[in-house]
Coordinates of C-alpha atoms in Angstrom, one line a residue:
X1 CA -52.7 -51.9 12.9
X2 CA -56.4 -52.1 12.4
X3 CA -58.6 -49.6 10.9
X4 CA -58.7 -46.0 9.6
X5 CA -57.1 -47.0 6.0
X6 CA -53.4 -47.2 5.3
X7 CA -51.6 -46.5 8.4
X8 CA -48.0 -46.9 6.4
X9 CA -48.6 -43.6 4.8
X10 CA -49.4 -41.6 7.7
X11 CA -46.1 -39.5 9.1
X12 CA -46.8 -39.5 12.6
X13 CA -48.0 -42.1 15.0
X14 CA -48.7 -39.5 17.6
X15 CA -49.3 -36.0 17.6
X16 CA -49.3 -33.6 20.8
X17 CA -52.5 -30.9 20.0
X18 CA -52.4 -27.6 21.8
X19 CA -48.9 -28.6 23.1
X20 CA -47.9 -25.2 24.0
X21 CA -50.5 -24.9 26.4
X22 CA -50.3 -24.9 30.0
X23 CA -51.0 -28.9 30.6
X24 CA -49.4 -29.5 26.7
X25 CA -46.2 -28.4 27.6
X26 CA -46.0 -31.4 30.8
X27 CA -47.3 -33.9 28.0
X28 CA -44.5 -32.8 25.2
X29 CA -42.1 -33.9 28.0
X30 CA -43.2 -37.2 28.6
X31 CA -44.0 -38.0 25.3
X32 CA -40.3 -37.0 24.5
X33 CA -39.6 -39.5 27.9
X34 CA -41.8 -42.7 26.6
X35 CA -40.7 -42.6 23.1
X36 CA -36.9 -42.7 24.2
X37 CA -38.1 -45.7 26.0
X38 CA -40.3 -47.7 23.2
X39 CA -38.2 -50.3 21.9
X40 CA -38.7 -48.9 17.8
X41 CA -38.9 -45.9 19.0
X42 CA -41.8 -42.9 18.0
X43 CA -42.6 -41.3 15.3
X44 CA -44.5 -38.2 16.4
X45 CA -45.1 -34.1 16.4
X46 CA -46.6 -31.5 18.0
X47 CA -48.8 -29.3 17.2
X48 CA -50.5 -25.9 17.5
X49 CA -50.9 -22.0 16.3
X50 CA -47.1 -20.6 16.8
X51 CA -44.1 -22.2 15.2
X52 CA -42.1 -20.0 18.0
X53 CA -43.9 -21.2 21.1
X54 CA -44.1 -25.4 19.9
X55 CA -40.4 -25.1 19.1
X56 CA -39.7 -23.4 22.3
X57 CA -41.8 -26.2 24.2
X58 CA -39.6 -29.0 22.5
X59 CA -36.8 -27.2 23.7
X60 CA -37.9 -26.9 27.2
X61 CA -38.7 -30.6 26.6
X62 CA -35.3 -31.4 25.8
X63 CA -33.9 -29.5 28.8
X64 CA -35.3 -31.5 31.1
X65 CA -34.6 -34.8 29.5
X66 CA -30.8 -33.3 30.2
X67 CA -30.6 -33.6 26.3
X68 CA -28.8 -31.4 23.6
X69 CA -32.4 -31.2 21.5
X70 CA -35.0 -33.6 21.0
X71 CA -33.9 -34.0 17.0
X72 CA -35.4 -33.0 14.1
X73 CA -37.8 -36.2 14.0
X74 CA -39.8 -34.6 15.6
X75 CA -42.6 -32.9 13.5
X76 CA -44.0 -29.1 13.8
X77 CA -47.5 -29.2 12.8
X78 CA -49.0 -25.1 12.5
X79 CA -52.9 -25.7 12.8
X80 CA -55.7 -23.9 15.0
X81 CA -58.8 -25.1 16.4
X82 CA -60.9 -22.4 14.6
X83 CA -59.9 -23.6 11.2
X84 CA -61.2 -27.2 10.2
X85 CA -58.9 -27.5 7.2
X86 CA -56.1 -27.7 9.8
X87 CA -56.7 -30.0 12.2
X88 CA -57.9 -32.6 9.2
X89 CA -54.6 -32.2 7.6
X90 CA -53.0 -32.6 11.1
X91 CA -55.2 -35.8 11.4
X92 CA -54.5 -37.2 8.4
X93 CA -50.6 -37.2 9.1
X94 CA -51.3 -39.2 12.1
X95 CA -52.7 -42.7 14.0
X96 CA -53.4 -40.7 17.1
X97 CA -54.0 -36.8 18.3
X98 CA -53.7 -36.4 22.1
X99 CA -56.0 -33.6 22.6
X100 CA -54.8 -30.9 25.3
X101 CA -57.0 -27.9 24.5
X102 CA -59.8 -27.4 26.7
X103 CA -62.3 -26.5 28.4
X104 CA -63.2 -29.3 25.8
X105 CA -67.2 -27.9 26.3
X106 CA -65.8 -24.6 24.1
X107 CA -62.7 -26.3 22.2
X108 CA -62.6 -30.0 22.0
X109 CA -65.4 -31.1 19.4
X110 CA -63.5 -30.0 16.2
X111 CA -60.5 -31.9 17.3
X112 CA -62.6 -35.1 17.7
X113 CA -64.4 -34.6 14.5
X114 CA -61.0 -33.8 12.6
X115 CA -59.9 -37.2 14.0
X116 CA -62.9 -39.3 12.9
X117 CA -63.6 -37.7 9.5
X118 CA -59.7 -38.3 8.8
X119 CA -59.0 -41.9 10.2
X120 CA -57.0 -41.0 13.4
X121 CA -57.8 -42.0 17.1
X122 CA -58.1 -39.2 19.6
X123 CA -57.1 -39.0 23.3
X124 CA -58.1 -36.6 25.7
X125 CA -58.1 -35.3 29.2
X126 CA -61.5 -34.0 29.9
X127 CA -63.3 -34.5 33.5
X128 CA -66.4 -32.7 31.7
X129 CA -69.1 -35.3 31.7
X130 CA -71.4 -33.2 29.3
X131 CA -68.3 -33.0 27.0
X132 CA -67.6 -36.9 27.2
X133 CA -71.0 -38.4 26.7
X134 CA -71.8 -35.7 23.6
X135 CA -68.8 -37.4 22.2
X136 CA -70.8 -40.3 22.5
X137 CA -73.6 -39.7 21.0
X138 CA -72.6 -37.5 18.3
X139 CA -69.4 -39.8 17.1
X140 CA -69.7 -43.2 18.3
X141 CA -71.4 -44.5 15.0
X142 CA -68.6 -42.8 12.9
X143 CA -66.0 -43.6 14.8
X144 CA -66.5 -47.2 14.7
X145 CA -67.4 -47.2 10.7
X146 CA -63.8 -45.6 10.0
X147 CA -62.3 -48.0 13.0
X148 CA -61.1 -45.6 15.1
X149 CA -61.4 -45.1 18.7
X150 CA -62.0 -41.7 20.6
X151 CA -61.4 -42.0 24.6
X152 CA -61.6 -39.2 26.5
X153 CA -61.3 -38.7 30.5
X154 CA -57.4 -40.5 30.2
X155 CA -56.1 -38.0 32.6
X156 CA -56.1 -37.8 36.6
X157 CA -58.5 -38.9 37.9
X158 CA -60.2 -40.6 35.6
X159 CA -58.0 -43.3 34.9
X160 CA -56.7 -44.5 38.3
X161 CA -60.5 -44.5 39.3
X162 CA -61.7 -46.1 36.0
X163 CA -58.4 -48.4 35.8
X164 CA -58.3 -49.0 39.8
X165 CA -61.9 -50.1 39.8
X166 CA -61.2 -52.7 37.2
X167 CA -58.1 -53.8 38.9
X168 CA -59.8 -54.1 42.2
X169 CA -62.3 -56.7 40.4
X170 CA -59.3 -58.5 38.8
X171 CA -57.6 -58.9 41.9
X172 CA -60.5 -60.2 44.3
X173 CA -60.9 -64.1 44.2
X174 CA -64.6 -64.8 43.2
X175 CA -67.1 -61.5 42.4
X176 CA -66.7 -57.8 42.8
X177 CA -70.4 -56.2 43.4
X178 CA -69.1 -52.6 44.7
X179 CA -66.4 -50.7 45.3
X180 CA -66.1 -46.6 47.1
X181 CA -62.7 -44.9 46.2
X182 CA -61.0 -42.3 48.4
X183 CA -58.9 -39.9 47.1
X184 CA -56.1 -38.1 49.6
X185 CA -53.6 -35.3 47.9
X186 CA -50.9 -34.4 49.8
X187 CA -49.2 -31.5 49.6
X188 CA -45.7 -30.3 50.7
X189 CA -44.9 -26.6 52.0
X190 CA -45.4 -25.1 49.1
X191 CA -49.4 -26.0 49.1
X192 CA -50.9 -27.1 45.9
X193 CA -52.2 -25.1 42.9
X194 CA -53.9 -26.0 40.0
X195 CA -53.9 -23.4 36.3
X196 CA -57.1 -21.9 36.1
X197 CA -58.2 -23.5 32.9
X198 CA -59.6 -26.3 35.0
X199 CA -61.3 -23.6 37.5
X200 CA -62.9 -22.6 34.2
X201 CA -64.0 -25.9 33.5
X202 CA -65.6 -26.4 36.5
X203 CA -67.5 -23.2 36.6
X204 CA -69.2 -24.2 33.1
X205 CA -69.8 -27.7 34.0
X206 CA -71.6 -26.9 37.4
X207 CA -73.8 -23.8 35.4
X208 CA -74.5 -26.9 32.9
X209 CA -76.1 -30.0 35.4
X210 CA -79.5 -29.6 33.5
X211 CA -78.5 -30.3 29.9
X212 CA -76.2 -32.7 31.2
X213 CA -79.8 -34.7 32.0
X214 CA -81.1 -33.7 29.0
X215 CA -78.1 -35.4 27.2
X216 CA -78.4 -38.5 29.2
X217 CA -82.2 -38.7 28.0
X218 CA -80.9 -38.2 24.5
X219 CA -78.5 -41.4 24.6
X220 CA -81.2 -43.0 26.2
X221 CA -78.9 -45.6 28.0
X222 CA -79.7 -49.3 28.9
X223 CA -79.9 -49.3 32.7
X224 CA -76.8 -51.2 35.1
X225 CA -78.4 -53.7 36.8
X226 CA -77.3 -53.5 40.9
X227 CA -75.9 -56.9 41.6
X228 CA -75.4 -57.6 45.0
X229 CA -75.9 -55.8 48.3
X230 CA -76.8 -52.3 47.4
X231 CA -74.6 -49.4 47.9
X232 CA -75.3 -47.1 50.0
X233 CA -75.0 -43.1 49.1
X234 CA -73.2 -41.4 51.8
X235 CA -74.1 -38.0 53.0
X236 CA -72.3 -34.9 51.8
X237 CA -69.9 -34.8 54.7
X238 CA -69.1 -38.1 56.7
X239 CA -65.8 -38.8 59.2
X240 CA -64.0 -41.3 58.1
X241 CA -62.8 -44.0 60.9
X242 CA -60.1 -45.8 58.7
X243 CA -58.4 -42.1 57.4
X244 CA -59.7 -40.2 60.7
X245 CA -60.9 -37.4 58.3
X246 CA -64.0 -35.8 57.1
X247 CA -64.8 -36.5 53.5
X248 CA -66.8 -35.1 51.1
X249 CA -68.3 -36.9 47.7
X250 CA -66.1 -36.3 44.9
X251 CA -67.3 -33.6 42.4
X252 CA -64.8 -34.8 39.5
X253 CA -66.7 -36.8 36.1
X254 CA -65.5 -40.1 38.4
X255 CA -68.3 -41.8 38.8
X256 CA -69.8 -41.0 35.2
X257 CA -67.0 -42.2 33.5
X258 CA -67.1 -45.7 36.2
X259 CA -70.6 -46.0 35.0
X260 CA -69.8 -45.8 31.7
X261 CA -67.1 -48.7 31.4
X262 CA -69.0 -50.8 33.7
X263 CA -72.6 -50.4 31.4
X264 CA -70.3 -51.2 28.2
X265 CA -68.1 -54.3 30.4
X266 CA -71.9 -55.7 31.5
X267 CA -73.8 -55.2 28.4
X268 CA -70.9 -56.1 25.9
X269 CA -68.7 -58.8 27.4
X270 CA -71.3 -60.2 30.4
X271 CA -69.3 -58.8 32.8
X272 CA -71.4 -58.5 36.3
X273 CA -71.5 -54.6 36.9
X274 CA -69.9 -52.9 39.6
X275 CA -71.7 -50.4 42.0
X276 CA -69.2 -47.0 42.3
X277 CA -69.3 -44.2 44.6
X278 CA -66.6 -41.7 44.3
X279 CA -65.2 -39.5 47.6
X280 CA -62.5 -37.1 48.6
X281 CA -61.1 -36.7 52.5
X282 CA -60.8 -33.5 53.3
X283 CA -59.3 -33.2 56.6
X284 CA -60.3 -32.0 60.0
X285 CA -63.2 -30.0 60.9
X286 CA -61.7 -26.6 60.0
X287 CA -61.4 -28.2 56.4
X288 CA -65.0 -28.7 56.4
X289 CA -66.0 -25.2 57.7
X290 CA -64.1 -24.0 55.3
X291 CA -65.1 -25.9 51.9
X292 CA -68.7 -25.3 53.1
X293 CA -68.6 -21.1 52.7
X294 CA -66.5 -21.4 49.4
X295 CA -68.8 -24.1 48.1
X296 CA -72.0 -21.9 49.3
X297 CA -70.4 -19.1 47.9
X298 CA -69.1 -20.6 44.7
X299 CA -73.0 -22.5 43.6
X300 CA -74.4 -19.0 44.3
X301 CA -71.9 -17.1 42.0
X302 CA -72.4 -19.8 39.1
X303 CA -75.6 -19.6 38.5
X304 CA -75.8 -16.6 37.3
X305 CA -73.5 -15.4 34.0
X306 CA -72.2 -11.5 36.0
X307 CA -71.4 -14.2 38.5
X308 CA -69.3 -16.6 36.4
X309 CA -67.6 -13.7 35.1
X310 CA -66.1 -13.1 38.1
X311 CA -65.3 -16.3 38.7
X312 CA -63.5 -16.8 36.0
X313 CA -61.8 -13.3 35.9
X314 CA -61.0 -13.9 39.6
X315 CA -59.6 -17.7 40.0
X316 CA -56.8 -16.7 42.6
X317 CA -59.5 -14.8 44.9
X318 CA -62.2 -17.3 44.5
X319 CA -60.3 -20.8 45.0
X320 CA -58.1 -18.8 48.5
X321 CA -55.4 -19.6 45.8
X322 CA -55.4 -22.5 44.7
X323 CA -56.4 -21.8 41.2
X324 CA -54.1 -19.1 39.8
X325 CA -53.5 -17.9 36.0
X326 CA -49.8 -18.7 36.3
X327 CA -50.3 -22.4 37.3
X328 CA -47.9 -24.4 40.2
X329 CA -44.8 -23.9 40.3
X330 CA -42.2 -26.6 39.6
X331 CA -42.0 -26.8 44.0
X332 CA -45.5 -27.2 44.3
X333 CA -45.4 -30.1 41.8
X334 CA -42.4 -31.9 43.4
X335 CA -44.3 -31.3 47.2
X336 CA -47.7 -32.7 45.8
X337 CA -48.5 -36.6 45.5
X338 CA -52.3 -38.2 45.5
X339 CA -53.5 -41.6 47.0
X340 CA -56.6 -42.9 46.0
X341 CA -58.0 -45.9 48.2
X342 CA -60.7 -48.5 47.1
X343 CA -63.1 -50.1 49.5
X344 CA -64.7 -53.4 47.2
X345 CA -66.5 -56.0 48.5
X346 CA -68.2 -59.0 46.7
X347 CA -69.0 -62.6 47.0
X348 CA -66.6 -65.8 46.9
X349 CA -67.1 -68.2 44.4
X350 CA -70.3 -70.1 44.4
X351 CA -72.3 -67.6 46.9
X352 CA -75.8 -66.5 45.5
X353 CA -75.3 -62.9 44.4
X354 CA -79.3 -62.2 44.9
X355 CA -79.7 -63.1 48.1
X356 CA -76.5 -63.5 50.7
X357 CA -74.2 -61.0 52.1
X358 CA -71.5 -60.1 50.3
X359 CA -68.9 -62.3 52.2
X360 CA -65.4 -61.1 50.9
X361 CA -63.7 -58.0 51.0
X362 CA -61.0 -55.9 49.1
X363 CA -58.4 -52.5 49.7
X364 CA -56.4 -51.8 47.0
X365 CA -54.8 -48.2 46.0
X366 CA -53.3 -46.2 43.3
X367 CA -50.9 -43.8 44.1
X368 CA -49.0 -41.0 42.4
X369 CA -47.0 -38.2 41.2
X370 CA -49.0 -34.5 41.8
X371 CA -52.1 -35.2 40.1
X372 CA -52.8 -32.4 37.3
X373 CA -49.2 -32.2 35.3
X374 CA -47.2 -35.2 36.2
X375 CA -50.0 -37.9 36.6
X376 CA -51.9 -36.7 34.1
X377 CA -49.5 -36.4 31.5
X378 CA -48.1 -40.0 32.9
X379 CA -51.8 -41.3 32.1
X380 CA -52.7 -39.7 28.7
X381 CA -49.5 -40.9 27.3
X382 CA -49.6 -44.3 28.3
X383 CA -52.9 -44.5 27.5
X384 CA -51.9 -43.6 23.8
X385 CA -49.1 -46.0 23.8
X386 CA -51.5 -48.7 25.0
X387 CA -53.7 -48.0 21.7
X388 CA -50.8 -47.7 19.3
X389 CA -48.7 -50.8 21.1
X390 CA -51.9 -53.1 22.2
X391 CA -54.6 -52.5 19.7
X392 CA -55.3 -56.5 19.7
X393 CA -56.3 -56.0 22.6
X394 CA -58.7 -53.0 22.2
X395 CA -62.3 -53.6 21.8
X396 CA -63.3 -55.1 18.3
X397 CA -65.0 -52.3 16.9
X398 CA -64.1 -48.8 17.1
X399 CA -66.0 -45.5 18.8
X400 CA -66.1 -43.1 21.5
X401 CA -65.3 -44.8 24.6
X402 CA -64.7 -44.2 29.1
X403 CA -60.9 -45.7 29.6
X404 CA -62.1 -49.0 31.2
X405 CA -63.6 -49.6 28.4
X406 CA -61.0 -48.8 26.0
X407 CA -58.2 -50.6 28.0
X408 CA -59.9 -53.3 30.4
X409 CA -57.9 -55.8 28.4
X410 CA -54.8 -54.1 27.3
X411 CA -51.1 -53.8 29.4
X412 CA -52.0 -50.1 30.8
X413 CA -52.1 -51.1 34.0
X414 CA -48.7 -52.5 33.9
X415 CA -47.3 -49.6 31.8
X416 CA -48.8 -47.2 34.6
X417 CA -46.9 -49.2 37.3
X418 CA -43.3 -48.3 35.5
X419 CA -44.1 -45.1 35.4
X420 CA -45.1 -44.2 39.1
X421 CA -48.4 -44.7 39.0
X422 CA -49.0 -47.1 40.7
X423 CA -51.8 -50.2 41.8
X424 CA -51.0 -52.5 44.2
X425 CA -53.2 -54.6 46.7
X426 CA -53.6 -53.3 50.8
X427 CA -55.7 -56.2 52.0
X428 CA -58.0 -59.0 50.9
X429 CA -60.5 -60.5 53.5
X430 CA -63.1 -62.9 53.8
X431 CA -65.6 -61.6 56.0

């Protein structure tokens, strides 16, 4: 495999960081699950700050693969995130680190600077656009001068946007010019719950939204040019007539990350850019009333550090539950699936793209498993087994790149699909 120096003398091919951690623990698992299904199998470890919790994770692991233990292949790598020493020697032993330790704002650079400095390819499963495009700047030089690739966002919901928007262009016969995604979870009786380390990462992202311009200015990026009939914003809460709900913008790193692999798919391979816009139904109007007084009452609160505080001390009070310290429960997660929809329209073959109507149409979806521990886990490892398994297929050079652009050519797509994550086609029309 390309890149990085000798790969033959490195241990590991993969290596789980922070896999004792809340979302770690769901990523041990299917790790343990994919390599039992790779053909040669997987070298690979895990690796944190205590021996006793990593070993007790692989056990867990192996429990619910209905397996005696998951060997003694499997490495136990001590390191810490506040000692650089550590995670180089974990990076050295290893082609690729999936990076589970966040809020990647506070935790995540030293991991991805371990990797570059060392020769190994990092994964992780940030929705923090700040986070993701200081990567960029910072790393994307190095990482292509040691051949190594860095792509963050591979969780839910960045890839089955990223991944569904490219799909959605692959599968309409002539051009793509935009595309709106809707994303529906469904919960059973149990409701749905999320671990409070993404509350936390919300909170610090929404304080951040001016240095988050600042950055931008920094990396200075070439403009996307809008092909086709312009797409228009929609206000901040719309009713839907094909879902019969209100809907509300989508808050998540989405349409950042959509930007980001359509600039590098225009300005690199000629691609013609897709238009994205990024949106969540809600439900009825009781939904909406709702939403609004916690959303007030949340942009108040963050603005202010006493106020953060007690968001973050306070998840459970703040989110009416959703957010807890404790995380769903293994009920909640079998109860919960997501759906997300995409709206693309474009023009057949030989239409003018400047001038007509967009004259064909596109639905596709991408549905799944409860989004935050069993999609997400689902998507960060198969993203890494797409970039040890397909790295002809990976862009030439190495560097810090959004998931489309990582992948647009590779087999994830497929690999997602045979794990229950899966794209299929609604409805073409020409209009």
């Amino acid at each position: 495999a390309g890149g990085g120096g000798d790969r033959a003398g490195r241990p590991y091919e993969l290596v789980v960081f922070g896999a004792s951690g809340f979302t770690g623990q769901f990523v041990v698992e299917e790790v343990a699950r994919a390599a039992g299904e790779l053909s040669g199998g997987l070298r690979w470890a895990v690796a944190g700050r205590s021996r006793q919790k990593l070993q007790a994770v692989l056990e867990r692991a192996a429990e619910r693969l209905g397996k005696a233990s998951l060997g003694a292949e499997v490495g136990v790598l001590l390191c810490d995130v506040s000692d650089a020493a550590s995670l180089a020697a974990m990076a050295r032993q290893t082609r690729l680190v999936l990076s589970c330790v966040g809020p990647y704002r506070f935790l995540g650079e030293p991991v991805v600077e371990a990797c570059v400095e060392n020769g190994a390819s990092c994964i992780d499963i940030s929705g923090e656009p700040q986070f993701l495009e200081g990567m960029y700047l910072k790393y994307n030089q190095k990482a292509a001068e040691k051949g190594v690739y860095v792509v963050g966002s591979c969780g839910f919901d960045s890839i089955p946007a990223d991944m569904g928007v490219l799909y959605t262009k692959d599968k309409l016969k002539g051009t793509l010019t935009a595309v709106e995604s809707f994303l529906k979870v469904k919960s059973g009786p149990e409701g749905v719950c999320v671990h409070d380390g993404t509350w936390k990462s919300a909170v610090y992202g929404l304080a951040d939204q001016d240095n988050l311009r600042k950055l931008r200015k920094r990396i200075g990026y070439a403009p996307v040019p809008v092909v086709g009939a312009k797409l228009k914003r929609r206000g901040l809460v719309f009713y839907s007539q094909e879902f019969k709900e209100y809907c509300i913008p989508f808050m998540g790193s989405d349409a950042s990350v959509v930007k980001r692999s359509q600039r590098y798919l225009h300005t690199e391979l000629q691609e013609t850019p897709v238009q994205y816009g990024a949106y969540v139904s809600i439900g009825g109007l009781g939904s909406v009333i709702k939403l609004m007084f916690a959303g007030i009452l949340f942009l108040l609160l963050v603005k202010f550090s006493f106020g953060r505080k007690l968001l973050t001390k306070y998840p459970e009070f703040f989110s009416a539950g959703h957010f807890t310290k404790k995380g769903p429960t293994q009920k909640q997660l079998d109860g919960t699936s997501f759906t997300m929809t995409f709206f693309g329209e474009g023009y057949s073959e030989g239409q003018d793209l400047q001038n007509g109507k967009p004259n064909v149409k596109i639905c596709t979806e991408v549905k799944g498993p409860e989004p935050g521990y069993v999609a997400t886990p689902i998507a960060m490892v198969q993203a890494g087994i797409s970039l040890l398994e397909d790295a002809a297929y990976l862009p030439k050079q190495g560097g810090v790149y959004s998931p489309g652009a990582a992948f647009s050519k590779t087999k994830l797509i497929d690999r997602l699909n045979k794990r229950g994550v899966e794209f299929s086609v609604i409805s073409k029309a020409e209009v």
